[in-house]
Amino acid sequence: MIRATNPPAARSSGSPRTALVLSGGGARGAYQVGILRGLLDLGVVPRERSPFNVLVGSSAGALNVGMLASSADRFADGIMGLEHLWSNLQAEQVFRTDLRSLGGIGARWVRDLSFGGVLRHATPKSLLDTAPLRALLEQHIAFDRIDACIDENLLDAVAVLATDLYTSHGVVFLHGRRETPLWRRSWLRVERTRLGVDHLMASSAIPIFFPSIDIDGRHFGDGCIRNTTPLSPALNLGADRVIAIGVRGPDRSDNAPGLARRSPPTIAQIAGVLLDAVMLDAIEVDVHHSGRVNTSVVAWPTGIENSPFRWIDVLWLSPSRSFQAIAAELAHHVPRIVRYLLRGLGTDESTTELISYLLFHPSFCGQLISLGKEDVIARRDEIRAFFERPLAPPTPSPAGR
């Protein structure tokens, strides 16, 4: 939301401060990489110094932000490194797929759901073990480079969001200059820190599927759970313009009212709806809200100096096609035992939405990257105009007054 209740972080008098905001979505995060590669190929972002002063990421977006932050001095290398990583990503690099690991987790779930009332003890923390993801992040992200990029004025701040699962508060792990002011909301805390693998693991801990992460005795889960205003960290860090990348495609026509009555939804379908609401809805709502606030700023220009609102130029990039059809076609690439466990929640068709979060495979991620590049090409004139235009609200017409 575009509300400047705190003074923004020290803002240069030169070029506008630009933020990149990346949402969550599991394997769908590959689409964000396609967009970034498309921006690089289009020539609107430089190959050397990062064009983004502020980086904000939640869930899968936090993983991408971590790589970009560590390569802010060689931005093209960071984007191409992400593209190579996602294009070759296999499920076993994200979570354990062996029968012993998954079978043991499944057996504990069955035991505790069946006899929990008698045993008065429950051990399951998640459906999957993400130890391989930790090793992957440690291998590919040079966290010590984030400090260097901030010291060299290549970055102002990096914000990674997570959720404290015991207090239900959202937490912004902020890696930035010491003078960067902090802020607070009733549902949100901002904590100054040096980002590490634990923070990215915590932010990407998809509810139920991935385990929570212990950081200094506190347990954190996916950053999208309590991130109801995803643009807010960027604005509180002084961003004048924002590029936000979502991972949800357009609404499908078969959701329109008036269709024939269907049978009750399966657990898988309900879980898919809940994950969409947690992971994807907030950033779209916040972007639409920013448009309404900008309209108000333009329509009522008098007295802006005393207004709690300010004009923020926002570029919203999201998929032109739904990922569900792609996921349905490639669902057989999900490890067999994972598909077996998911079938306990519903039919193959009804688990497609869930599968799109877990389809870490070159075939799926590669198609999402390609779609991101295509979407940049399709909107190239709009994107170029965003990067080239001066930072100023459009002049209101007399009718607008």
mmCIF file of C-alpha atoms in Angstrom:
data_model
loop_
_atom_site.group_PDB
_atom_site.id
_atom_site.type_symbol
_atom_site.label_atom_id
_atom_site.label_comp_id
_atom_site.label_asym_id
_atom_site.label_seq_id
_atom_site.Cartn_x
_atom_site.Cartn_y
_atom_site.Cartn_z
ATOM 1 C CA MET A 1 0.000 0.000 0.000
ATOM 2 C CA ILE A 2 1.281 3.458 -0.782
ATOM 3 C CA ARG A 3 1.261 5.144 2.560
ATOM 4 C CA ALA A 4 4.312 6.990 3.851
ATOM 5 C CA THR A 5 3.671 7.014 7.583
ATOM 6 C CA ASN A 6 7.423 6.896 8.237
ATOM 7 C CA PRO A 7 10.040 9.058 6.540
ATOM 8 C CA PRO A 8 11.615 6.989 3.781
ATOM 9 C CA ALA A 9 15.199 5.857 4.069
ATOM 10 C CA ALA A 10 17.727 8.458 2.971
ATOM 11 C CA ARG A 11 16.876 9.115 -0.659
ATOM 12 C CA SER A 12 19.324 10.409 -3.216
ATOM 13 C CA SER A 13 18.399 13.555 -5.072
ATOM 14 C CA GLY A 14 19.340 11.977 -8.402
ATOM 15 C CA SER A 15 17.687 9.010 -10.076
ATOM 16 C CA PRO A 16 14.632 7.449 -8.452
ATOM 17 C CA ARG A 17 15.064 4.638 -5.984
ATOM 18 C CA THR A 18 13.791 1.445 -7.596
ATOM 19 C CA ALA A 19 12.647 -1.715 -5.817
ATOM 20 C CA LEU A 20 12.110 -5.250 -7.056
ATOM 21 C CA VAL A 21 9.404 -7.219 -5.217
ATOM 22 C CA LEU A 22 9.143 -10.979 -5.796
ATOM 23 C CA SER A 23 6.264 -13.073 -4.466
ATOM 24 C CA GLY A 24 6.123 -16.748 -3.534
ATOM 25 C CA GLY A 25 4.883 -19.836 -5.306
ATOM 26 C CA GLY A 26 7.271 -22.786 -4.987
ATOM 27 C CA ALA A 27 8.366 -24.066 -8.394
ATOM 28 C CA ARG A 28 6.429 -21.203 -9.995
ATOM 29 C CA GLY A 29 9.306 -18.955 -8.947
ATOM 30 C CA ALA A 30 11.003 -19.984 -12.209
ATOM 31 C CA TYR A 31 8.675 -17.555 -14.002
ATOM 32 C CA GLN A 32 10.279 -14.629 -12.155
ATOM 33 C CA VAL A 33 13.649 -15.648 -13.578
ATOM 34 C CA GLY A 34 12.188 -15.632 -17.092
ATOM 35 C CA ILE A 35 10.936 -12.075 -16.543
ATOM 36 C CA LEU A 36 14.329 -10.942 -15.264
ATOM 37 C CA ARG A 37 16.147 -12.554 -18.195
ATOM 38 C CA GLY A 38 13.646 -10.904 -20.525
ATOM 39 C CA LEU A 39 14.375 -7.486 -18.980
ATOM 40 C CA LEU A 40 18.083 -8.118 -19.438
ATOM 41 C CA ASP A 41 17.661 -9.129 -23.080
ATOM 42 C CA LEU A 42 15.421 -6.108 -23.700
ATOM 43 C CA GLY A 43 18.237 -3.862 -22.500
ATOM 44 C CA VAL A 44 16.257 -2.017 -19.829
ATOM 45 C CA VAL A 45 18.458 -3.325 -17.008
ATOM 46 C CA PRO A 46 22.265 -3.082 -17.110
ATOM 47 C CA ARG A 47 24.582 -6.064 -17.225
ATOM 48 C CA GLU A 48 26.868 -4.785 -14.483
ATOM 49 C CA ARG A 49 25.460 -2.783 -11.567
ATOM 50 C CA SER A 50 22.033 -3.798 -10.275
ATOM 51 C CA PRO A 51 19.311 -1.322 -11.268
ATOM 52 C CA PHE A 52 17.438 -2.114 -8.049
ATOM 53 C CA ASN A 53 18.309 -0.223 -4.881
ATOM 54 C CA VAL A 54 15.937 -2.340 -2.794
ATOM 55 C CA LEU A 55 15.213 -6.065 -3.110
ATOM 56 C CA VAL A 56 12.212 -7.634 -1.380
ATOM 57 C CA GLY A 57 11.350 -11.328 -1.518
ATOM 58 C CA SER A 58 8.962 -13.814 0.034
ATOM 59 C CA SER A 59 9.048 -17.602 -0.242
ATOM 60 C CA ALA A 60 10.457 -18.621 -3.654
ATOM 61 C CA GLY A 61 10.958 -14.918 -4.340
ATOM 62 C CA ALA A 62 13.294 -14.762 -1.339
ATOM 63 C CA LEU A 63 15.537 -17.416 -2.903
ATOM 64 C CA ASN A 64 15.763 -15.412 -6.129
ATOM 65 C CA VAL A 65 16.384 -12.190 -4.194
ATOM 66 C CA GLY A 66 19.217 -13.849 -2.280
ATOM 67 C CA MET A 67 21.057 -14.697 -5.500
ATOM 68 C CA LEU A 68 20.453 -11.251 -7.000
ATOM 69 C CA ALA A 69 21.651 -9.491 -3.837
ATOM 70 C CA SER A 70 24.899 -11.457 -3.760
ATOM 71 C CA SER A 71 25.615 -10.561 -7.398
ATOM 72 C CA ALA A 72 24.521 -6.901 -7.447
ATOM 73 C CA ASP A 73 27.955 -5.970 -8.858
ATOM 74 C CA ARG A 74 27.519 -8.341 -11.811
ATOM 75 C CA PHE A 75 23.798 -8.341 -12.319
ATOM 76 C CA ALA A 76 23.748 -10.208 -15.626
ATOM 77 C CA ASP A 77 25.772 -13.037 -14.084
ATOM 78 C CA GLY A 78 23.261 -13.245 -11.244
ATOM 79 C CA ILE A 79 20.290 -13.500 -13.612
ATOM 80 C CA MET A 80 21.988 -16.057 -15.844
ATOM 81 C CA GLY A 81 23.051 -18.020 -12.783
ATOM 82 C CA LEU A 82 19.436 -18.143 -11.649
ATOM 83 C CA GLU A 83 18.316 -19.193 -15.123
ATOM 84 C CA HIS A 84 20.860 -22.020 -15.214
ATOM 85 C CA LEU A 85 19.902 -23.138 -11.713
ATOM 86 C CA TRP A 86 16.131 -23.199 -12.341
ATOM 87 C CA SER A 87 16.501 -24.682 -15.821
ATOM 88 C CA ASN A 88 18.325 -27.700 -14.401
ATOM 89 C CA LEU A 89 16.527 -27.992 -11.072
ATOM 90 C CA GLN A 90 15.405 -31.444 -9.966
ATOM 91 C CA ALA A 91 13.036 -32.303 -7.133
ATOM 92 C CA GLU A 92 15.759 -34.182 -5.256
ATOM 93 C CA GLN A 93 17.712 -30.913 -5.025
ATOM 94 C CA VAL A 94 14.813 -29.324 -3.118
ATOM 95 C CA PHE A 95 13.429 -32.123 -0.939
ATOM 96 C CA ARG A 96 14.279 -35.728 -0.184
ATOM 97 C CA THR A 97 12.618 -38.084 -2.647
ATOM 98 C CA ASP A 98 13.949 -41.450 -1.486
ATOM 99 C CA LEU A 99 11.485 -44.075 -0.312
ATOM 100 C CA ARG A 100 13.016 -44.341 3.145
ATOM 101 C CA SER A 101 12.674 -40.625 3.900
ATOM 102 C CA LEU A 102 9.219 -40.059 2.398
ATOM 103 C CA GLY A 103 7.921 -43.424 3.624
ATOM 104 C CA GLY A 104 9.037 -42.620 7.156
ATOM 105 C CA ILE A 105 7.346 -39.218 7.100
ATOM 106 C CA GLY A 106 4.143 -40.773 5.724
ATOM 107 C CA ALA A 107 4.152 -43.483 8.381
ATOM 108 C CA ARG A 108 4.523 -40.915 11.167
ATOM 109 C CA TRP A 109 1.618 -38.879 9.784
ATOM 110 C CA VAL A 110 -0.596 -41.992 9.657
ATOM 111 C CA ARG A 111 0.419 -43.009 13.174
ATOM 112 C CA ASP A 112 -0.144 -39.622 14.760
ATOM 113 C CA LEU A 113 -3.399 -38.902 12.920
ATOM 114 C CA SER A 114 -4.714 -42.340 13.866
ATOM 115 C CA PHE A 115 -3.456 -42.606 17.451
ATOM 116 C CA GLY A 116 -2.683 -39.021 18.412
ATOM 117 C CA GLY A 117 -5.586 -38.924 20.856
ATOM 118 C CA VAL A 118 -4.224 -41.962 22.655
ATOM 119 C CA LEU A 119 -0.533 -41.140 22.446
ATOM 120 C CA ARG A 120 -1.063 -37.421 23.173
ATOM 121 C CA HIS A 121 2.008 -36.798 21.080
ATOM 122 C CA ALA A 122 2.494 -35.655 17.496
ATOM 123 C CA THR A 123 5.782 -35.605 15.610
ATOM 124 C CA PRO A 124 5.046 -34.641 11.974
ATOM 125 C CA LYS A 125 6.243 -31.164 11.084
ATOM 126 C CA SER A 126 5.864 -31.329 7.312
ATOM 127 C CA LEU A 127 5.182 -33.644 4.397
ATOM 128 C CA LEU A 128 8.663 -33.180 2.924
ATOM 129 C CA ASP A 129 12.265 -32.875 4.136
ATOM 130 C CA THR A 130 14.013 -29.860 2.558
ATOM 131 C CA ALA A 131 17.574 -30.618 3.663
ATOM 132 C CA PRO A 132 18.730 -30.724 -0.012
ATOM 133 C CA LEU A 133 17.456 -27.167 -0.565
ATOM 134 C CA ARG A 134 19.685 -25.891 2.228
ATOM 135 C CA ALA A 135 22.727 -27.482 0.608
ATOM 136 C CA LEU A 136 21.751 -26.018 -2.772
ATOM 137 C CA LEU A 137 21.457 -22.473 -1.399
ATOM 138 C CA GLU A 138 24.753 -22.733 0.471
ATOM 139 C CA GLN A 139 26.428 -23.849 -2.745
ATOM 140 C CA HIS A 140 25.045 -21.129 -5.033
ATOM 141 C CA ILE A 141 24.621 -17.983 -2.898
ATOM 142 C CA ALA A 142 27.650 -16.098 -1.571
ATOM 143 C CA PHE A 143 25.969 -14.422 1.404
ATOM 144 C CA ASP A 144 29.123 -12.517 2.365
ATOM 145 C CA ARG A 145 28.888 -10.661 -0.964
ATOM 146 C CA ILE A 146 25.661 -8.953 0.176
ATOM 147 C CA ASP A 147 27.621 -6.929 2.750
ATOM 148 C CA ALA A 148 30.171 -6.000 0.100
ATOM 149 C CA CYS A 149 27.491 -4.876 -2.365
ATOM 150 C CA ILE A 150 25.872 -2.684 0.292
ATOM 151 C CA ASP A 151 29.241 -1.193 1.293
ATOM 152 C CA GLU A 152 29.956 -0.432 -2.374
ATOM 153 C CA ASN A 153 26.586 1.404 -2.722
ATOM 154 C CA LEU A 154 25.311 -1.181 -5.173
ATOM 155 C CA LEU A 155 22.379 -1.922 -2.876
ATOM 156 C CA ASP A 156 20.560 -0.005 -0.160
ATOM 157 C CA ALA A 157 18.690 -2.872 1.463
ATOM 158 C CA VAL A 158 17.512 -6.458 1.067
ATOM 159 C CA ALA A 159 14.328 -7.537 2.831
ATOM 160 C CA VAL A 160 13.253 -11.168 3.251
ATOM 161 C CA LEU A 161 9.894 -11.912 4.851
ATOM 162 C CA ALA A 162 8.985 -14.818 7.113
ATOM 163 C CA THR A 163 6.266 -15.665 9.651
ATOM 164 C CA ASP A 164 6.799 -16.364 13.349
ATOM 165 C CA LEU A 165 4.656 -19.470 13.753
ATOM 166 C CA TYR A 166 4.173 -19.034 17.508
ATOM 167 C CA THR A 167 3.237 -15.350 17.616
ATOM 168 C CA SER A 168 1.703 -15.272 14.085
ATOM 169 C CA HIS A 169 3.582 -12.022 13.435
ATOM 170 C CA GLY A 170 5.157 -11.298 10.105
ATOM 171 C CA VAL A 171 8.894 -10.629 10.309
ATOM 172 C CA VAL A 172 11.029 -8.659 7.869
ATOM 173 C CA PHE A 173 14.657 -9.741 8.022
ATOM 174 C CA LEU A 174 16.390 -6.568 6.867
ATOM 175 C CA HIS A 175 19.973 -6.554 5.585
ATOM 176 C CA GLY A 176 20.973 -2.981 4.875
ATOM 177 C CA ARG A 177 22.874 0.045 5.998
ATOM 178 C CA ARG A 178 22.928 0.704 9.722
ATOM 179 C CA GLU A 179 21.263 4.097 9.211
ATOM 180 C CA THR A 180 18.296 2.551 7.402
ATOM 181 C CA PRO A 181 15.292 3.340 9.643
ATOM 182 C CA LEU A 182 13.136 0.500 10.917
ATOM 183 C CA TRP A 183 9.354 0.531 11.108
ATOM 184 C CA ARG A 184 6.697 -1.540 12.834
ATOM 185 C CA ARG A 185 3.080 -2.551 12.418
ATOM 186 C CA SER A 186 0.770 -4.400 14.778
ATOM 187 C CA TRP A 187 1.201 -7.561 12.712
ATOM 188 C CA LEU A 188 4.794 -7.022 11.584
ATOM 189 C CA ARG A 189 8.287 -6.707 13.067
ATOM 190 C CA VAL A 190 11.393 -5.534 11.255
ATOM 191 C CA GLU A 191 14.654 -7.058 12.449
ATOM 192 C CA ARG A 192 18.068 -5.893 11.301
ATOM 193 C CA THR A 193 20.274 -8.872 10.473
ATOM 194 C CA ARG A 194 22.852 -10.341 8.112
ATOM 195 C CA LEU A 195 20.982 -12.604 5.755
ATOM 196 C CA GLY A 196 21.974 -16.241 5.678
ATOM 197 C CA VAL A 197 20.648 -19.558 4.483
ATOM 198 C CA ASP A 198 18.316 -19.909 7.511
ATOM 199 C CA HIS A 199 16.425 -16.738 6.587
ATOM 200 C CA LEU A 200 15.834 -17.917 3.022
ATOM 201 C CA MET A 201 14.833 -21.381 4.211
ATOM 202 C CA ALA A 202 12.386 -19.834 6.678
ATOM 203 C CA SER A 203 10.842 -17.535 4.091
ATOM 204 C CA SER A 204 10.315 -20.425 1.652
ATOM 205 C CA ALA A 205 8.899 -22.943 4.136
ATOM 206 C CA ILE A 206 5.570 -23.594 2.356
ATOM 207 C CA PRO A 207 2.925 -24.430 5.006
ATOM 208 C CA ILE A 208 2.411 -28.156 5.613
ATOM 209 C CA PHE A 209 4.761 -29.193 2.802
ATOM 210 C CA PHE A 210 8.084 -27.803 4.056
ATOM 211 C CA PRO A 211 9.290 -27.793 7.697
ATOM 212 C CA SER A 212 9.558 -24.657 9.817
ATOM 213 C CA ILE A 213 13.025 -23.246 10.486
ATOM 214 C CA ASP A 214 14.518 -22.577 13.909
ATOM 215 C CA ILE A 215 16.359 -19.245 14.139
ATOM 216 C CA ASP A 216 17.641 -18.421 17.629
ATOM 217 C CA GLY A 217 14.953 -20.542 19.288
ATOM 218 C CA ARG A 218 12.066 -19.123 17.246
ATOM 219 C CA HIS A 219 10.279 -21.080 14.543
ATOM 220 C CA PHE A 220 9.521 -19.448 11.228
ATOM 221 C CA GLY A 221 7.468 -20.403 8.202
ATOM 222 C CA ASP A 222 6.656 -19.050 4.780
ATOM 223 C CA GLY A 223 6.825 -15.276 4.458
ATOM 224 C CA CYS A 224 3.601 -15.085 2.458
ATOM 225 C CA ILE A 225 1.426 -16.224 5.376
ATOM 226 C CA ARG A 226 1.329 -12.834 7.094
ATOM 227 C CA ASN A 227 2.573 -10.670 4.262
ATOM 228 C CA THR A 228 -0.709 -8.907 3.548
ATOM 229 C CA THR A 229 0.924 -5.824 1.968
ATOM 230 C CA PRO A 230 3.897 -7.133 -0.051
ATOM 231 C CA LEU A 231 4.817 -3.718 -1.476
ATOM 232 C CA SER A 232 4.988 -2.110 1.961
ATOM 233 C CA PRO A 233 8.618 -3.058 2.820
ATOM 234 C CA ALA A 234 9.842 -1.549 -0.448
ATOM 235 C CA LEU A 235 7.949 1.686 0.191
ATOM 236 C CA ASN A 236 9.105 1.957 3.783
ATOM 237 C CA LEU A 237 12.641 1.537 2.490
ATOM 238 C CA GLY A 238 12.162 4.617 0.330
ATOM 239 C CA ALA A 239 11.330 3.165 -3.084
ATOM 240 C CA ASP A 240 9.966 5.682 -5.587
ATOM 241 C CA ARG A 241 9.062 3.060 -8.130
ATOM 242 C CA VAL A 242 8.473 -0.678 -7.891
ATOM 243 C CA ILE A 243 8.632 -3.638 -10.233
ATOM 244 C CA ALA A 244 6.488 -6.450 -8.803
ATOM 245 C CA ILE A 245 6.468 -9.922 -10.366
ATOM 246 C CA GLY A 246 3.645 -12.343 -9.634
ATOM 247 C CA VAL A 247 3.298 -16.015 -10.517
ATOM 248 C CA ARG A 248 -0.441 -16.467 -10.956
ATOM 249 C CA GLY A 249 -1.896 -16.611 -14.453
ATOM 250 C CA PRO A 250 -5.197 -15.127 -15.595
ATOM 251 C CA ASP A 251 -8.478 -16.410 -14.199
ATOM 252 C CA ARG A 252 -9.750 -19.532 -15.910
ATOM 253 C CA SER A 253 -13.115 -19.314 -17.651
ATOM 254 C CA ASP A 254 -14.336 -22.544 -16.111
ATOM 255 C CA ASN A 255 -14.580 -20.745 -12.772
ATOM 256 C CA ALA A 256 -17.367 -18.544 -14.104
ATOM 257 C CA PRO A 257 -20.743 -18.726 -12.345
ATOM 258 C CA GLY A 258 -23.639 -20.569 -13.914
ATOM 259 C CA LEU A 259 -21.796 -23.765 -14.793
ATOM 260 C CA ALA A 260 -23.230 -27.175 -14.055
ATOM 261 C CA ARG A 261 -23.165 -28.232 -10.432
ATOM 262 C CA ARG A 262 -20.145 -30.277 -9.435
ATOM 263 C CA SER A 263 -19.340 -32.746 -6.707
ATOM 264 C CA PRO A 264 -17.842 -31.396 -3.436
ATOM 265 C CA PRO A 265 -14.186 -30.354 -3.752
ATOM 266 C CA THR A 266 -11.460 -32.728 -2.641
ATOM 267 C CA ILE A 267 -8.959 -31.933 0.090
ATOM 268 C CA ALA A 268 -6.406 -31.287 -2.652
ATOM 269 C CA GLN A 269 -8.625 -28.676 -4.288
ATOM 270 C CA ILE A 270 -9.304 -26.973 -0.973
ATOM 271 C CA ALA A 271 -5.588 -27.020 -0.147
ATOM 272 C CA GLY A 272 -4.848 -25.514 -3.553
ATOM 273 C CA VAL A 273 -7.294 -22.674 -2.938
ATOM 274 C CA LEU A 274 -5.784 -22.022 0.493
ATOM 275 C CA LEU A 275 -2.238 -22.008 -0.878
ATOM 276 C CA ASP A 276 -3.263 -19.607 -3.629
ATOM 277 C CA ALA A 277 -4.823 -17.316 -1.033
ATOM 278 C CA VAL A 278 -1.737 -17.431 1.184
ATOM 279 C CA MET A 279 0.940 -17.294 -1.496
ATOM 280 C CA LEU A 280 -0.498 -15.308 -4.375
ATOM 281 C CA ASP A 281 -3.478 -13.113 -3.505
ATOM 282 C CA ALA A 282 -1.840 -10.437 -1.355
ATOM 283 C CA ILE A 283 0.577 -9.031 -3.922
ATOM 284 C CA GLU A 284 -2.160 -8.704 -6.562
ATOM 285 C CA VAL A 285 -4.437 -6.943 -4.084
ATOM 286 C CA ASP A 286 -1.641 -4.607 -2.998
ATOM 287 C CA VAL A 287 -0.765 -3.708 -6.596
ATOM 288 C CA HIS A 288 -4.404 -2.905 -7.360
ATOM 289 C CA HIS A 289 -4.584 -0.852 -4.169
ATOM 290 C CA SER A 290 -1.501 1.092 -5.246
ATOM 291 C CA GLY A 291 -3.275 1.993 -8.464
ATOM 292 C CA ARG A 292 -6.249 3.374 -6.549
ATOM 293 C CA VAL A 293 -3.983 5.436 -4.294
ATOM 294 C CA ASN A 294 -2.112 6.811 -7.314
ATOM 295 C CA THR A 295 -5.438 7.771 -8.873
ATOM 296 C CA SER A 296 -6.333 9.668 -5.713
ATOM 297 C CA VAL A 297 -2.979 11.473 -5.670
ATOM 298 C CA VAL A 298 -3.478 12.580 -9.274
ATOM 299 C CA ALA A 299 -7.114 13.595 -8.825
ATOM 300 C CA TRP A 300 -6.426 15.659 -5.696
ATOM 301 C CA PRO A 301 -2.999 17.248 -6.148
ATOM 302 C CA THR A 302 -3.502 20.121 -3.706
ATOM 303 C CA GLY A 303 -2.096 19.691 -0.242
ATOM 304 C CA ILE A 304 0.001 16.677 -1.188
ATOM 305 C CA GLU A 305 2.811 17.892 1.051
ATOM 306 C CA ASN A 306 0.693 17.103 4.098
ATOM 307 C CA SER A 307 -0.821 13.916 2.730
ATOM 308 C CA PRO A 308 0.132 10.503 4.121
ATOM 309 C CA PHE A 309 0.087 9.210 0.536
ATOM 310 C CA ARG A 310 2.575 9.689 -2.277
ATOM 311 C CA TRP A 311 2.811 8.732 -5.926
ATOM 312 C CA ILE A 312 4.628 5.441 -6.562
ATOM 313 C CA ASP A 313 5.188 4.188 -10.099
ATOM 314 C CA VAL A 314 4.409 0.448 -10.109
ATOM 315 C CA LEU A 315 5.014 -2.025 -12.929
ATOM 316 C CA TRP A 316 3.092 -5.261 -12.364
ATOM 317 C CA LEU A 317 4.260 -8.272 -14.374
ATOM 318 C CA SER A 318 2.373 -11.566 -14.182
ATOM 319 C CA PRO A 319 1.875 -14.638 -16.405
ATOM 320 C CA SER A 320 -0.247 -14.311 -19.528
ATOM 321 C CA ARG A 321 -1.168 -17.997 -19.315
ATOM 322 C CA SER A 322 -2.214 -20.271 -16.471
ATOM 323 C CA PHE A 323 0.387 -22.698 -15.154
ATOM 324 C CA GLN A 324 -2.220 -25.369 -14.412
ATOM 325 C CA ALA A 325 -2.352 -26.825 -17.926
ATOM 326 C CA ILE A 326 1.455 -26.992 -18.021
ATOM 327 C CA ALA A 327 1.540 -28.679 -14.619
ATOM 328 C CA ALA A 328 -1.123 -31.207 -15.651
ATOM 329 C CA GLU A 329 0.857 -32.165 -18.738
ATOM 330 C CA LEU A 330 4.102 -32.586 -16.807
ATOM 331 C CA ALA A 331 2.767 -33.993 -13.503
ATOM 332 C CA HIS A 332 4.457 -37.342 -14.203
ATOM 333 C CA HIS A 333 7.795 -35.635 -13.474
ATOM 334 C CA VAL A 334 6.852 -35.285 -9.790
ATOM 335 C CA PRO A 335 8.603 -38.099 -7.891
ATOM 336 C CA ARG A 336 6.417 -41.191 -7.882
ATOM 337 C CA ILE A 337 6.127 -41.493 -4.130
ATOM 338 C CA VAL A 338 5.126 -37.817 -3.833
ATOM 339 C CA ARG A 339 2.387 -38.381 -6.434
ATOM 340 C CA TYR A 340 1.289 -41.409 -4.440
ATOM 341 C CA LEU A 341 0.991 -39.350 -1.250
ATOM 342 C CA LEU A 342 -0.871 -36.562 -3.061
ATOM 343 C CA ARG A 343 -3.398 -39.039 -4.456
ATOM 344 C CA GLY A 344 -4.540 -39.511 -0.902
ATOM 345 C CA LEU A 345 -5.818 -35.914 -1.084
ATOM 346 C CA GLY A 346 -7.698 -36.232 -4.379
ATOM 347 C CA THR A 347 -7.648 -37.316 -8.013
ATOM 348 C CA ASP A 348 -4.774 -36.511 -10.351
ATOM 349 C CA GLU A 349 -6.819 -33.677 -11.851
ATOM 350 C CA SER A 350 -7.640 -32.149 -8.475
ATOM 351 C CA THR A 351 -4.015 -32.199 -7.297
ATOM 352 C CA THR A 352 -2.733 -30.216 -10.297
ATOM 353 C CA GLU A 353 -2.739 -26.909 -8.421
ATOM 354 C CA LEU A 354 -0.660 -28.400 -5.596
ATOM 355 C CA ILE A 355 1.658 -30.076 -8.076
ATOM 356 C CA SER A 356 2.451 -26.726 -9.696
ATOM 357 C CA TYR A 357 4.098 -25.690 -6.402
ATOM 358 C CA LEU A 358 6.202 -28.871 -6.206
ATOM 359 C CA LEU A 359 7.091 -29.521 -9.865
ATOM 360 C CA PHE A 360 10.786 -28.806 -9.562
ATOM 361 C CA HIS A 361 11.838 -30.216 -12.915
ATOM 362 C CA PRO A 362 13.625 -28.751 -15.965
ATOM 363 C CA SER A 363 10.604 -29.379 -18.211
ATOM 364 C CA PHE A 364 8.224 -27.350 -16.024
ATOM 365 C CA CYS A 365 10.627 -24.661 -14.853
ATOM 366 C CA GLY A 366 12.016 -24.269 -18.360
ATOM 367 C CA GLN A 367 8.552 -23.598 -19.788
ATOM 368 C CA LEU A 368 7.867 -21.019 -17.074
ATOM 369 C CA ILE A 369 11.159 -19.259 -17.821
ATOM 370 C CA SER A 370 10.295 -19.202 -21.527
ATOM 371 C CA LEU A 371 6.842 -17.798 -20.747
ATOM 372 C CA GLY A 372 8.422 -15.026 -18.674
ATOM 373 C CA LYS A 373 10.644 -14.041 -21.603
ATOM 374 C CA GLU A 374 7.677 -14.102 -23.987
ATOM 375 C CA ASP A 375 5.614 -11.907 -21.663
ATOM 376 C CA VAL A 376 8.396 -9.311 -21.567
ATOM 377 C CA ILE A 377 8.514 -9.244 -25.358
ATOM 378 C CA ALA A 378 4.731 -8.887 -25.549
ATOM 379 C CA ARG A 379 4.822 -5.886 -23.188
ATOM 380 C CA ARG A 380 8.124 -4.412 -24.305
ATOM 381 C CA ASP A 381 6.742 -0.954 -25.162
ATOM 382 C CA GLU A 382 5.072 -0.619 -21.764
ATOM 383 C CA ILE A 383 8.193 -1.861 -19.973
ATOM 384 C CA ARG A 384 10.521 0.498 -21.856
ATOM 385 C CA ALA A 385 8.201 3.409 -21.080
ATOM 386 C CA PHE A 386 8.303 2.529 -17.368
ATOM 387 C CA PHE A 387 12.100 2.635 -17.245
ATOM 388 C CA GLU A 388 12.424 5.751 -19.403
ATOM 389 C CA ARG A 389 9.735 8.065 -18.049
ATOM 390 C CA PRO A 390 10.544 10.621 -15.325
ATOM 391 C CA LEU A 391 9.248 9.975 -11.859
ATOM 392 C CA ALA A 392 6.217 12.231 -11.641
ATOM 393 C CA PRO A 393 2.473 11.666 -11.465
ATOM 394 C CA PRO A 394 0.612 12.412 -14.687
ATOM 395 C CA THR A 395 -1.023 15.814 -14.890
ATOM 396 C CA PRO A 396 -4.715 15.528 -13.992
ATOM 397 C CA SER A 397 -7.240 16.567 -16.588
ATOM 398 C CA PRO A 398 -9.837 19.229 -15.638
ATOM 399 C CA ALA A 399 -12.444 16.468 -15.565
ATOM 400 C CA GLY A 400 -10.307 14.601 -13.048
ATOM 401 C CA ARG A 401 -10.717 17.440 -10.605
#
